[in-house]
Short mmCIF file of C-alpha atoms in Angstrom, two decimals:
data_model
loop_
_atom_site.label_atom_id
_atom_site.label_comp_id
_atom_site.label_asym_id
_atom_site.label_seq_id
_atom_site.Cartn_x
_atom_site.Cartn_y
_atom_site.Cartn_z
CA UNK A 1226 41.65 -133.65 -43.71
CA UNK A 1227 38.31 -133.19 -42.70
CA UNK A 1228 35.78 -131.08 -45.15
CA UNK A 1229 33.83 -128.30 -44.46
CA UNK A 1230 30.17 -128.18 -45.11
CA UNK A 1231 30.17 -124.45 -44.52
CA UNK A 1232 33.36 -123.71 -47.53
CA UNK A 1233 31.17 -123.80 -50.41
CA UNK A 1234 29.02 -120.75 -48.67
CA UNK A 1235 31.99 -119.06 -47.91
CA UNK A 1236 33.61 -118.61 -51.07
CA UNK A 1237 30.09 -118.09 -52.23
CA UNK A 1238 29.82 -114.87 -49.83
CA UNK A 1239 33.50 -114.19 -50.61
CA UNK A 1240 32.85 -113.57 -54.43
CA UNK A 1241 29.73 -111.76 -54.04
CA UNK A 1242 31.06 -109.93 -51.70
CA UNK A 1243 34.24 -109.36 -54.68
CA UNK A 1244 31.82 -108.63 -57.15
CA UNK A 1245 29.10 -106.19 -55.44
CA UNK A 1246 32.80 -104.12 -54.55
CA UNK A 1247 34.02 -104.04 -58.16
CA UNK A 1248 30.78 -102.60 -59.35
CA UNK A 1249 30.64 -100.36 -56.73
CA UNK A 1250 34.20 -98.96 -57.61
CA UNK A 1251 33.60 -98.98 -61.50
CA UNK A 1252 33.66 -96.19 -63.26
CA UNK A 1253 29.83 -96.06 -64.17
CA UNK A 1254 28.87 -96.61 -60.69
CA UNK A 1255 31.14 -93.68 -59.66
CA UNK A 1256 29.65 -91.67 -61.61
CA UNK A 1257 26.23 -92.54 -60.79
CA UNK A 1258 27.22 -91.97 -57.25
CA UNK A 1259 28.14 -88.50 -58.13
CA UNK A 1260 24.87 -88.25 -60.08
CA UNK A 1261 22.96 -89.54 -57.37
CA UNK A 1262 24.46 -87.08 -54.43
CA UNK A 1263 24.61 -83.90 -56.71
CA UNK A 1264 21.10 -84.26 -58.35
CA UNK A 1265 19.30 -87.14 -56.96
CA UNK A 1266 16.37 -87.85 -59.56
CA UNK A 1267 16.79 -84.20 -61.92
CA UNK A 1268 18.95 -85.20 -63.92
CA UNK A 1269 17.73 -87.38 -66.86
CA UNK A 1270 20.72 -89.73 -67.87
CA UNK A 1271 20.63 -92.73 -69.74
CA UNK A 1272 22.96 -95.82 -68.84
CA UNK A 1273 24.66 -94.96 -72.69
CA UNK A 1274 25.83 -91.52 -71.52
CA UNK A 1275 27.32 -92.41 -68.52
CA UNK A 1276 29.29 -94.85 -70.27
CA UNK A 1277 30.80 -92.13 -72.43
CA UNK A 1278 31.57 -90.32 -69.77
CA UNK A 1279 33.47 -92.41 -68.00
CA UNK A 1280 36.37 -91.92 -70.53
CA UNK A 1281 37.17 -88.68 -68.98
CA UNK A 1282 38.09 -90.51 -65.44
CA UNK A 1283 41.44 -91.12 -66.75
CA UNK A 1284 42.02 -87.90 -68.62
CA UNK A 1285 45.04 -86.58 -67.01
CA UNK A 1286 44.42 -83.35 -69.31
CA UNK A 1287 41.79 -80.66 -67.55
CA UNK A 1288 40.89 -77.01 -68.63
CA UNK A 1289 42.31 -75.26 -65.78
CA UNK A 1290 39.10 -72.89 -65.52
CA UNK A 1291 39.26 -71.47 -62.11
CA UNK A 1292 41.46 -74.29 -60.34
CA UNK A 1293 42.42 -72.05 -58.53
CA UNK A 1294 39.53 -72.64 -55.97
CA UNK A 1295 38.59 -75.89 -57.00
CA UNK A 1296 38.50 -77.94 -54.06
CA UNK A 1297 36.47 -81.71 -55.30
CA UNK A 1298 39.16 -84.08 -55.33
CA UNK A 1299 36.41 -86.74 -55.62
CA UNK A 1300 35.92 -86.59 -59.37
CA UNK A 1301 37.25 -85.73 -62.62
CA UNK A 1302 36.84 -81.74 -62.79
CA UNK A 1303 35.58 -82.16 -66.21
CA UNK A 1304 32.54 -84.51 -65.04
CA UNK A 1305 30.73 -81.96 -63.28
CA UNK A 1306 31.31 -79.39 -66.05
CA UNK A 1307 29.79 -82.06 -68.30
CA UNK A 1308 26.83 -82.97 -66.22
CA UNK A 1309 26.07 -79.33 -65.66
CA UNK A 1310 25.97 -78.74 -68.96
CA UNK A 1311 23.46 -81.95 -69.82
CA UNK A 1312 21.07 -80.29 -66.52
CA UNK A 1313 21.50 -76.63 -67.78
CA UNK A 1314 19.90 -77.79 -71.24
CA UNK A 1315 17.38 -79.84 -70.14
CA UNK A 1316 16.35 -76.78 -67.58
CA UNK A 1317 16.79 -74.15 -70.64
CA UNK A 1318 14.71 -77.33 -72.63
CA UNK A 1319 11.29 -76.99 -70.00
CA UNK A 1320 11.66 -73.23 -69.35
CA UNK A 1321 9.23 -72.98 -66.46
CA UNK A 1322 9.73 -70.82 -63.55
CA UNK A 1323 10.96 -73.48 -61.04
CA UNK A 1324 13.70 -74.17 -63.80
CA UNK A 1325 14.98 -70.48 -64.12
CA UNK A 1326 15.34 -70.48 -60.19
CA UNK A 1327 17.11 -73.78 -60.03
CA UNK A 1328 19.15 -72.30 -63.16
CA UNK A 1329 20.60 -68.96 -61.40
CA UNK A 1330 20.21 -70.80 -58.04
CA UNK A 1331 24.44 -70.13 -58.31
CA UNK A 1332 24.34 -66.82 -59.43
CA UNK A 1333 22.31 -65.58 -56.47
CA UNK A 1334 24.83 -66.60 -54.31
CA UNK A 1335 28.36 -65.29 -56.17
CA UNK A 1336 26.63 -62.23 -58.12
CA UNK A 1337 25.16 -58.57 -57.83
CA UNK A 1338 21.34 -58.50 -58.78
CA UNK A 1339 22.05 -56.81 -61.72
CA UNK A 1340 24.46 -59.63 -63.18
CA UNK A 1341 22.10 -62.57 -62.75
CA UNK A 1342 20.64 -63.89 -65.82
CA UNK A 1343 16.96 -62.07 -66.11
CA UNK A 1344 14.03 -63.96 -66.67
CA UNK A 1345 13.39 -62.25 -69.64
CA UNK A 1346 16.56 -63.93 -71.20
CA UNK A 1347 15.75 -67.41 -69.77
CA UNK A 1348 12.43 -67.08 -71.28
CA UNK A 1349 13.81 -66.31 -74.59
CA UNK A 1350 16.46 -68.38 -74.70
CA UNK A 1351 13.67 -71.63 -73.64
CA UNK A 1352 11.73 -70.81 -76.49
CA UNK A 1353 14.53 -71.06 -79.04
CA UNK A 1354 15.53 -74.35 -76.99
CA UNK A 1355 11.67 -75.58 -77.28
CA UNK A 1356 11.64 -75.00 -80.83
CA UNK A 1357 14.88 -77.61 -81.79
CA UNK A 1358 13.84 -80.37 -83.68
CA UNK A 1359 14.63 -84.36 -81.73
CA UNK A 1360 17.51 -84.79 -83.80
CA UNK A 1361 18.93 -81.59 -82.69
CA UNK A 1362 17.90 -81.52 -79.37
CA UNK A 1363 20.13 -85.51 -79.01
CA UNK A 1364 22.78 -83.78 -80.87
CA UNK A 1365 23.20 -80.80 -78.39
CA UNK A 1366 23.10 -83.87 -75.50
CA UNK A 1367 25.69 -85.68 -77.25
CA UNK A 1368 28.04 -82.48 -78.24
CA UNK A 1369 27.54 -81.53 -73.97
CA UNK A 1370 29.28 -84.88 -73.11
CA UNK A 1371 31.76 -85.69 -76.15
CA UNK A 1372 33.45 -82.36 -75.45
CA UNK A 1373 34.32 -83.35 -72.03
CA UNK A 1374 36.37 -86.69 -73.50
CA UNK A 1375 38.07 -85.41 -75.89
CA UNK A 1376 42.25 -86.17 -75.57
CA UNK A 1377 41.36 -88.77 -73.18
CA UNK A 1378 43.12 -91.72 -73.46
CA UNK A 1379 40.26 -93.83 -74.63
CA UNK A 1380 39.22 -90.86 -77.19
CA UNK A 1381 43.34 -90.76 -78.74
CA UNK A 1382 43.14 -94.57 -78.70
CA UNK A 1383 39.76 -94.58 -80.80
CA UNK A 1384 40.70 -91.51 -83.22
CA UNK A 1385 44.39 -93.05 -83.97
CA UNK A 1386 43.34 -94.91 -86.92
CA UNK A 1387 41.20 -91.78 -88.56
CA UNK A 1388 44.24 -88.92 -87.80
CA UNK A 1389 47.27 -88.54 -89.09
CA UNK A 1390 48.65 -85.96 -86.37
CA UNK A 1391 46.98 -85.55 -82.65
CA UNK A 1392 46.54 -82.44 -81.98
CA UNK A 1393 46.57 -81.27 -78.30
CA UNK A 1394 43.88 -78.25 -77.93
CA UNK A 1395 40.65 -80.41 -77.02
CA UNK A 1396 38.59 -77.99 -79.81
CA UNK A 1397 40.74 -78.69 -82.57
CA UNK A 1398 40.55 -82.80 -81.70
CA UNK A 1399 37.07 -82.16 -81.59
CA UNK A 1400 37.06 -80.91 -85.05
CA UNK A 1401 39.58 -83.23 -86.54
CA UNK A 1402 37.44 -85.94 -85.06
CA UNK A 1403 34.07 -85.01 -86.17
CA UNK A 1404 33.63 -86.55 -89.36
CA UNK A 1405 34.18 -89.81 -87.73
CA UNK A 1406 32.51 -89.39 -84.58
CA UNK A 1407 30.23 -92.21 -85.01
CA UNK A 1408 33.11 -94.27 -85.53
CA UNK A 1409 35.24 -93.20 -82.68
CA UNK A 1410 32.74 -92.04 -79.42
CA UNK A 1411 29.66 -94.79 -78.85
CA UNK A 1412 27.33 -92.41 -78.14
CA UNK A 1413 27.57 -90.43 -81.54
CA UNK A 1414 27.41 -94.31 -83.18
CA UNK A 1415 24.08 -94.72 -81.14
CA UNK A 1416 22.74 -91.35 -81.80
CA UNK A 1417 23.30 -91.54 -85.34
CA UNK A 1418 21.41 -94.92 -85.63
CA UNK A 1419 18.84 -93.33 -84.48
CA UNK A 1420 18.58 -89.94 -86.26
CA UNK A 1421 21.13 -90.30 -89.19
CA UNK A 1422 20.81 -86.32 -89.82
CA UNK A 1423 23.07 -86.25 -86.32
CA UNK A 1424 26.24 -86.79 -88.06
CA UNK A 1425 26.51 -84.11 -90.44
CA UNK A 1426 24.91 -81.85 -87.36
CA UNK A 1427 28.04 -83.16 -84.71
CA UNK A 1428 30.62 -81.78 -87.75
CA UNK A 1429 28.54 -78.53 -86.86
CA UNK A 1430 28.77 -78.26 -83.49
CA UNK A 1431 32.48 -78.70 -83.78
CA UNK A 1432 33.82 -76.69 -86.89
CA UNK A 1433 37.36 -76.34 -87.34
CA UNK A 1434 38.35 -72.88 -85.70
CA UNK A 1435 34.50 -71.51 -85.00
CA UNK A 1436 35.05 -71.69 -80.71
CA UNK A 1437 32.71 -68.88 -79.73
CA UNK A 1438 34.55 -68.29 -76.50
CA UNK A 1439 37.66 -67.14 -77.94
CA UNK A 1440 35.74 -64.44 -79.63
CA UNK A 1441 34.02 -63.55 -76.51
CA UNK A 1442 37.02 -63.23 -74.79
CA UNK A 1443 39.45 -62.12 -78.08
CA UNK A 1444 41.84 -65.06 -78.01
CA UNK A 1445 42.98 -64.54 -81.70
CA UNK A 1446 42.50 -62.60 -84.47
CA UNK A 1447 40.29 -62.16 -87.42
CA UNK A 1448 40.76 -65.47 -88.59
CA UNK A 1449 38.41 -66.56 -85.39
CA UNK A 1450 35.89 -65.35 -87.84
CA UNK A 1451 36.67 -66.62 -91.39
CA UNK A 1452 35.49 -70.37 -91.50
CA UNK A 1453 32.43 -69.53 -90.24
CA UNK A 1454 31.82 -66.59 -92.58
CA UNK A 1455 32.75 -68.56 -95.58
CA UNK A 1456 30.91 -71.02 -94.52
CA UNK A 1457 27.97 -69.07 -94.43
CA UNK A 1458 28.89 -67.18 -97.75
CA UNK A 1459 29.17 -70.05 -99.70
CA UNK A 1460 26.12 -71.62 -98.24
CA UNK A 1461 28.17 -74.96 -97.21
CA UNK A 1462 26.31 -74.20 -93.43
CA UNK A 1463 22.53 -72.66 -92.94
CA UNK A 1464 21.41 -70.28 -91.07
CA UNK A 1465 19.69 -72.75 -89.03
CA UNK A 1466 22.92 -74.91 -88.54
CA UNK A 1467 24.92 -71.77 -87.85
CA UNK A 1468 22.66 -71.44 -84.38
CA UNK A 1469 22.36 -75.17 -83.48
CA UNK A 1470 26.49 -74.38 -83.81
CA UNK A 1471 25.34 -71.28 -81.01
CA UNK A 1472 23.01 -73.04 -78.84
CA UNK A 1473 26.00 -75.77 -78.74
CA UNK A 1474 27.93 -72.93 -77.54
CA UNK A 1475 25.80 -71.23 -75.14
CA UNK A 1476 25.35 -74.80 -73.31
CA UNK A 1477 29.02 -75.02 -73.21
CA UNK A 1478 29.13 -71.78 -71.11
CA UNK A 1479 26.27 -72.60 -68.62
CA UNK A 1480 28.75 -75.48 -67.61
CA UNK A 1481 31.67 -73.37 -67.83
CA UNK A 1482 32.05 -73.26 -64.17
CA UNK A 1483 29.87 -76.31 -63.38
CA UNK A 1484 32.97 -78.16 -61.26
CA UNK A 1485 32.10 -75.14 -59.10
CA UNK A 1486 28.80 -75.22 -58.87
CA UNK A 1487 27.04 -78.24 -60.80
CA UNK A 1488 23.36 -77.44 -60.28
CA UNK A 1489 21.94 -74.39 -62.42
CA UNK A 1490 24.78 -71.86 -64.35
CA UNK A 1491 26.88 -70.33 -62.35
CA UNK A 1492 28.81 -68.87 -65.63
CA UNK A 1493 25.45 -68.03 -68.16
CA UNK A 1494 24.52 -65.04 -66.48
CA UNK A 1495 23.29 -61.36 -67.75
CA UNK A 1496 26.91 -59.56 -68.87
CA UNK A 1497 28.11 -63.62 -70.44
CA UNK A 1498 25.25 -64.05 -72.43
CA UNK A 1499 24.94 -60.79 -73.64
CA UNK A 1500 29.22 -61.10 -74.80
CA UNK A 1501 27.71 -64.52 -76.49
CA UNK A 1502 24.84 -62.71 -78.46
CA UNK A 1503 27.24 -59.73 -79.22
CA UNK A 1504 29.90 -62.03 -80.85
CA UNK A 1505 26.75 -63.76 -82.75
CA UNK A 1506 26.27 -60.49 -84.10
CA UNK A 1507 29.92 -59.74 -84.93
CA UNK A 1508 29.47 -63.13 -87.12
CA UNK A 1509 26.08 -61.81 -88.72
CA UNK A 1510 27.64 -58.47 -89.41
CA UNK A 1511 30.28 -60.81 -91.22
CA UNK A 1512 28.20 -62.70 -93.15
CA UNK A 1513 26.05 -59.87 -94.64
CA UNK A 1514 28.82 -57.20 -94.79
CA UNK A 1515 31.66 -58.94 -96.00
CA UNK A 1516 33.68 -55.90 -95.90
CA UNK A 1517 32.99 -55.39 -92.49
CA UNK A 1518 35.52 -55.73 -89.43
CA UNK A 1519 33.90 -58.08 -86.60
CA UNK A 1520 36.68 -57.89 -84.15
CA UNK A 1521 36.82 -54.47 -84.52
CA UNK A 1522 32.91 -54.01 -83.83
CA UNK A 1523 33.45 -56.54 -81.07
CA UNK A 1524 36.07 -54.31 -79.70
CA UNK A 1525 33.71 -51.02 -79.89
CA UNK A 1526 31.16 -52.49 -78.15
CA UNK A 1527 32.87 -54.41 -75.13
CA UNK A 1528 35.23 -50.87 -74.82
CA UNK A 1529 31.76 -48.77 -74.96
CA UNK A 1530 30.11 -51.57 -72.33
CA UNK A 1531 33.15 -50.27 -69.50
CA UNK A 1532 32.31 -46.44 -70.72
CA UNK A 1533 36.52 -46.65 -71.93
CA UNK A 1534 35.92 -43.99 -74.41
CA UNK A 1535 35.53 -41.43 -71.55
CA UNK A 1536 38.76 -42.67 -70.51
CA UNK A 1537 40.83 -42.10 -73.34
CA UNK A 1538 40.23 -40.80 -76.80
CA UNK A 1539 43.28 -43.11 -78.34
CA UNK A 1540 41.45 -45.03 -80.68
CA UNK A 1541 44.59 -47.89 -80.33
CA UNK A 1542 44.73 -47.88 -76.77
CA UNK A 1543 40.84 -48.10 -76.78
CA UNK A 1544 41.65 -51.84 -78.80
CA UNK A 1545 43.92 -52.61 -76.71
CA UNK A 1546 42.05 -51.93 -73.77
CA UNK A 1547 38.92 -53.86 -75.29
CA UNK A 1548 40.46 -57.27 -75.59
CA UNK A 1549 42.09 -57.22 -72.04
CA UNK A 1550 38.80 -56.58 -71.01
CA UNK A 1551 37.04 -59.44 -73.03
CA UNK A 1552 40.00 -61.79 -71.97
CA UNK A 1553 39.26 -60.63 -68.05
CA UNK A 1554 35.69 -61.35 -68.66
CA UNK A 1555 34.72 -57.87 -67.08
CA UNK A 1556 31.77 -55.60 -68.13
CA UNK A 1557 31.32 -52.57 -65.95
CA UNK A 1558 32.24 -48.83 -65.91
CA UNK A 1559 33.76 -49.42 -62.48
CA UNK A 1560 35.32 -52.45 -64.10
CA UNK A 1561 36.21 -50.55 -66.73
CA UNK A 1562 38.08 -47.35 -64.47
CA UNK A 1563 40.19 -50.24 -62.67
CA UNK A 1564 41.45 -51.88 -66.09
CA UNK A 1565 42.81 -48.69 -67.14
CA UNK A 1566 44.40 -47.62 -64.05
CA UNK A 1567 45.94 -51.27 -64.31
CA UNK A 1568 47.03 -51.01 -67.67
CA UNK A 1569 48.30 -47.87 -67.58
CA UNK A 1570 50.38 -48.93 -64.65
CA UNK A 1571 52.82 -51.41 -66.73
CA UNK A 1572 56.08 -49.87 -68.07
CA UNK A 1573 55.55 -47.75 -71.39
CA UNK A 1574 57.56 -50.63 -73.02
CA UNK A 1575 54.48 -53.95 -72.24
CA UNK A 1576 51.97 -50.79 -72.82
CA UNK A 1577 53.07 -50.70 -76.83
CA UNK A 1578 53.59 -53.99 -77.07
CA UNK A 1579 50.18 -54.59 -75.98
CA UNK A 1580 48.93 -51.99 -78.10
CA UNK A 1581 50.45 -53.25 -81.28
CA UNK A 1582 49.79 -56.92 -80.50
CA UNK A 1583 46.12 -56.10 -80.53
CA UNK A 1584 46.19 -54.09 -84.08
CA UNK A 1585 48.35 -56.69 -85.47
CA UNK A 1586 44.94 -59.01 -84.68
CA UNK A 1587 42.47 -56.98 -86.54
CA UNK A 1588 43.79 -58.40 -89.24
CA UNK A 1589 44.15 -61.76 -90.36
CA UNK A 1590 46.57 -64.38 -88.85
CA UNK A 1591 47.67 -67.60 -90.17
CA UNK A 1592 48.62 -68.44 -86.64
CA UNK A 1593 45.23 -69.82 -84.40
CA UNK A 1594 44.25 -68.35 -81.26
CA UNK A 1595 46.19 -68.45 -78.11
CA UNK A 1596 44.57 -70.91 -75.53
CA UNK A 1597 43.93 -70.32 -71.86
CA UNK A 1598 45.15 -66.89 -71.70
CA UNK A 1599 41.63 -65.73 -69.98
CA UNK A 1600 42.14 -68.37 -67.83
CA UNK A 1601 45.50 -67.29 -67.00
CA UNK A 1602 44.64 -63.64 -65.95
CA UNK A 1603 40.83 -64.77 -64.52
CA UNK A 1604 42.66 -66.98 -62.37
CA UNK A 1605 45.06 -64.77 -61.24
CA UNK A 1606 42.84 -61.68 -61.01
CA UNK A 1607 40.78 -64.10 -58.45
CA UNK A 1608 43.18 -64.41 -56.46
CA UNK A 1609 45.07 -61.23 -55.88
CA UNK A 1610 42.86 -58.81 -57.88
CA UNK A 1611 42.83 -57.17 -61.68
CA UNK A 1612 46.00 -55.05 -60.94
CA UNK A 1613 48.60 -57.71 -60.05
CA UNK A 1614 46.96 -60.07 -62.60
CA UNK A 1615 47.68 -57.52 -65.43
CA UNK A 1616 50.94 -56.50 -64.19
CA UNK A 1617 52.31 -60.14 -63.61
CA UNK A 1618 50.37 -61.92 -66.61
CA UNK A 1619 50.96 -58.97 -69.65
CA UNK A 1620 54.66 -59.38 -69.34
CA UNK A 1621 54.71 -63.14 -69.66
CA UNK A 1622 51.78 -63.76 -72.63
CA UNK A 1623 54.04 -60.70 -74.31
CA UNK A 1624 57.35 -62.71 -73.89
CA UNK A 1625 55.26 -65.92 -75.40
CA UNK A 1626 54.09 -64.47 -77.85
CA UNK A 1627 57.35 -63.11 -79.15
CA UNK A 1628 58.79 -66.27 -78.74
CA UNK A 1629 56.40 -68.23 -80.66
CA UNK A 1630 56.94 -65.84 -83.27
CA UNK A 1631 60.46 -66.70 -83.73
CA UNK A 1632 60.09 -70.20 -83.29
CA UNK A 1633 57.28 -70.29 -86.21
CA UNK A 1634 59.88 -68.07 -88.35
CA UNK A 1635 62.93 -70.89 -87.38
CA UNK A 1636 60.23 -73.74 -87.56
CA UNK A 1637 60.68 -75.00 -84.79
CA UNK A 1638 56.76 -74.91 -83.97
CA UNK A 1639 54.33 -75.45 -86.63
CA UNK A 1640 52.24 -72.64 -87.80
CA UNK A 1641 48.85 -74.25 -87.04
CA UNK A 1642 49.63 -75.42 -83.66
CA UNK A 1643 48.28 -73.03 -80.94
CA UNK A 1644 50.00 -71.21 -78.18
CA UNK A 1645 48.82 -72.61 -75.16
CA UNK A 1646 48.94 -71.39 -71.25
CA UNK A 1647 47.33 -74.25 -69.90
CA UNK A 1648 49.91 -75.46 -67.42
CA UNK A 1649 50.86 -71.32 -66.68
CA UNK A 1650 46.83 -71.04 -65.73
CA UNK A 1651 47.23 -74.37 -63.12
CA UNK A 1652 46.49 -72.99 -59.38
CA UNK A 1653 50.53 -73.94 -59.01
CA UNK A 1654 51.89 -71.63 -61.98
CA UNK A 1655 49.41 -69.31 -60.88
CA UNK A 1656 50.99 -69.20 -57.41
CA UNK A 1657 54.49 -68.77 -58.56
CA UNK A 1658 53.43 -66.07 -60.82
CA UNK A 1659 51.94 -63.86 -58.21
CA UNK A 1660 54.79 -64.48 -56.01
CA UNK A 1661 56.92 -63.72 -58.83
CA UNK A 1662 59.68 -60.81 -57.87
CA UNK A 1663 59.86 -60.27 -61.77
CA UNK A 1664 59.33 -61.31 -65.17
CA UNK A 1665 58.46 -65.67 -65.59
CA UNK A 1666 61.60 -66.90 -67.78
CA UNK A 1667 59.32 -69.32 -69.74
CA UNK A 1668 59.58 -71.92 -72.87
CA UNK A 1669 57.44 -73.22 -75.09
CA UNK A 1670 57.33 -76.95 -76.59
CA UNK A 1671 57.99 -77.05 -80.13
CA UNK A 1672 55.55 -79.60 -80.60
CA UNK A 1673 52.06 -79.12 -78.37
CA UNK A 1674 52.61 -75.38 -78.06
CA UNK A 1675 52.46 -75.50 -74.24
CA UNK A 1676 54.46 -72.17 -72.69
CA UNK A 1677 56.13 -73.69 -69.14
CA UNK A 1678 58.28 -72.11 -66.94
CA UNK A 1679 61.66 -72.50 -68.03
CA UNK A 1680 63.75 -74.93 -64.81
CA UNK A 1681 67.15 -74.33 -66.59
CA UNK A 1682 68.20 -70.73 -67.58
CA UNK A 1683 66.23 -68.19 -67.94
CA UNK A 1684 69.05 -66.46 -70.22
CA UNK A 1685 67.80 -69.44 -72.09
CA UNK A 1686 64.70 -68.55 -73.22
CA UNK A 1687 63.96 -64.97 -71.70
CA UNK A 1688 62.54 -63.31 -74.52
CA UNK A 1689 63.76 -59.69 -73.98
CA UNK A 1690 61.04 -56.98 -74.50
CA UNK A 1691 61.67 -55.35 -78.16
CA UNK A 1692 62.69 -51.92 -77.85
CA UNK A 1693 60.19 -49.17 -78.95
CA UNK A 1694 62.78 -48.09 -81.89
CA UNK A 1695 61.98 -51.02 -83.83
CA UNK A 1696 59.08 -49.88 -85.82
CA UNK A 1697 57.12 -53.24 -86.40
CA UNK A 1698 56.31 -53.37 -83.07
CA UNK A 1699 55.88 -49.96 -82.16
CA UNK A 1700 52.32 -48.81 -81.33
CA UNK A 1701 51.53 -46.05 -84.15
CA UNK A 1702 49.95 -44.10 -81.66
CA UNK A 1703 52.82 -43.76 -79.76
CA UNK A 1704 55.19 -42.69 -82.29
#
């Protein structure tokens, strides 16, 4: 057998060839692609954040935030939202006037002019931003992309050794896993070699029950509140720390939405920042009052904000009414006039037990919040409208909730593990829910908390509404 000069070169092209396609279809190059075609040269990046990032690429977990219109099959939803977060603070970080337009650049194009962030409020918000010290300023980068990996399968893997249970809400394994972060996520190892002050600040950002969105949108009760306030009470946290822990938190919410629109905020705007500063307030008013009700203040304000008290002079219903708007995310008197037409439009029976689920919150629950329930009704309200979303949603959270009552009495799910409608708020669920003829027959899994849609019986697990005669669930109002 004769040999060939020209073999050598081939296998020589052949592996290069190999090699220039494996980069190419790595997951740092992938998302450097993305980087690349979304931002071009904006975005500043370093080669150390990407590579965190890329543990999110085989997340098979996602918040379900508006899926319902989510259309980029290319990426991992939760890299956009990550990346817009990183852009928004390094826009919010320079503060000129090119940086506010690129910043509402979304809202222009899905808002009214009054509901786009003003440049009065970018302003402001730059100068706190400006004032951060380096350490903070890497800390706020770091907290942007960590939150997007958490429960990935990389992330469980690393934070296996340091846990003793794994929880299943991302927040919560964010907090569990903060004490160890530079132990567990690279980039909180390399940002704490650097600034060493970065590790106590991470266990900041992410403090066990303190998520800023739920009391925005009035996920849980007043325990939302407590660690936070006794925090602050028993001067364990500063006042400075306590808003890095907002700033985190306001960053987090200019990438809400960023798998919709990754350059600028499409979800910071006027009536969102203003519910962020209100529930800041709510938390001051805790801190300095401590006999002081911040839900209920919360509740006042968001109620006043739709003009509800013209509406209806029940001071319950007016509760009631408040958190359904929070949860909706609406702000308007028009808003406002359409929620209660809607809520008035359920049977008596889900009326009440609205009503007295939202008292029995003004106080403090063991229980933590409920996830994904705004994202539940959002996404359903986008599709067929505030109406249908309230009348096909209410009845189901109601059912889960009463469920998840009995199951905590029975013990059959643990009293610290959250009720979660993550898989109800997928654009699927959300589908069969609107197409719904009736009420969801729906169960809930002992161990992650996850309400499903019950494939068996719904005999099985049909939690049948409570009848108004029984008094602890009666609204007072109402009697």
């Amino acid at each position: 057998m004769k040999y060939c000069r020209c073999l050598p070169f081939f296998i020589l092209l052949i592996s290069l060839v190999l090699s220039q396609t494996s980069r190419a279809n790595s997951p740092v190059e992938k998302i450097r692609e993305y980087i690349n075609a979304t931002y071009g040269d904006a975005l500043i990046i370093s080669n150390k954040q990407v590579e965190q990032l890329t543990w999110v690429l085989d997340n098979p977990v996602t918040t379900p935030e508006m899926a319902v219109i989510y259309q980029n099959g290319r990426i991992h939803l939760e890299v956009p939202r990550a990346l817009a977060r990183l852009y928004s603070l390094q826009l919010l970080r320079s503060g000129s006037r090119d940086d506010y337009q690129i910043f509402i650049s979304p809202q222009i194009r899905e808002y009214s002019a009054d509901e786009i962030l003003p440049w009065e409020d970018f302003q402001s918000l730059s100068e706190v931003f400006k004032a951060l010290s380096p350490a903070e300023y890497e800390t706020l980068q770091t907290g942007a992309l960590i939150s997007s990996v958490a429960l990935s399968p990389k992330a469980r893997k690393q934070a296996a050794p340091f846990l003793k249970t794994m929880p299943e809400d991302s927040n919560q394994f964010l907090a569990v896993t903060a004490p160890y972060a530079a132990q567990i996520y690279p980039l909180a190892s390399h940002l704490a070699s650097e600034h060493p002050e970065s590790s106590r600040l991470l266990t900041v950002l992410f403090m066990p029950d303190s998520h800023l969105r739920h009391m925005m949108y009035c996920e849980g009760s007043m325990a939302m509140y407590s660690h936070l306030t006794k925090a602050s009470q028993e001067k364990t946290i500063s006042a400075r720390e306590l808003n890095l822990w907002h700033l985190h938190w306001l960053i987090n919410i200019a990438g809400f939405r960023g798998h919709l629109e990754p350059v600028g905020s499409l979800y910071l705007s006027r009536y969102t920042l203003a519910s962020a500063q209100l529930a800041k307030q709510a938390i001051n008013l805790a801190i300095q009052v401590p006999d002081a009700n911040p839900l209920r203040f919360y509740l006042q304000e968001r109620s006043r904000w739709l003009e509800l008290p013209s509406l209806t002079s029940d001071q319950d219903e007016l509760v009631a009414l408040g958190r359904l708007a929070a949860q909706l995310r609406i702000y308007t008197p028009k808003q406002g006039q359409e929620l209660f037409d809607s809520f008035r439009s359920l049977d008596e029976e889900d009326q009440a037990r609205w009503i007295a689920y939202s008292l029995k919150q003004l106080d403090f629950q063991e229980t933590p919040a409920p996830t994904y329930a705004p994202a539940l009704l959002c996404n359903c309200a986008r599709k067929q409208g505030l109406q249908k979303a309230i009348q096909s949603v209410a009845p189901i959270m109601l059912d889960a909730f009463a469920r998840a009552e009995l199951m905590r009495t029975d013990g059959t799910l643990a009293l610290r593990t959250p009720l979660s409608f993550r898989e109800l708020a997928q654009a699927c669920s959300v589908t069969e829910i609107l197409e719904s003829k009736g009420n969801q027959p729906i169960q809930i899994d002992g161990t992650t908390g996850l309400v499903t849609f019950d494939p068996v019986s719904s005999q099985s697990v049909l939690i049948q509404k409570t009848p108004l005669k029984d008094k602890r669930l009666r609204c007072p109002c109402r009697d």
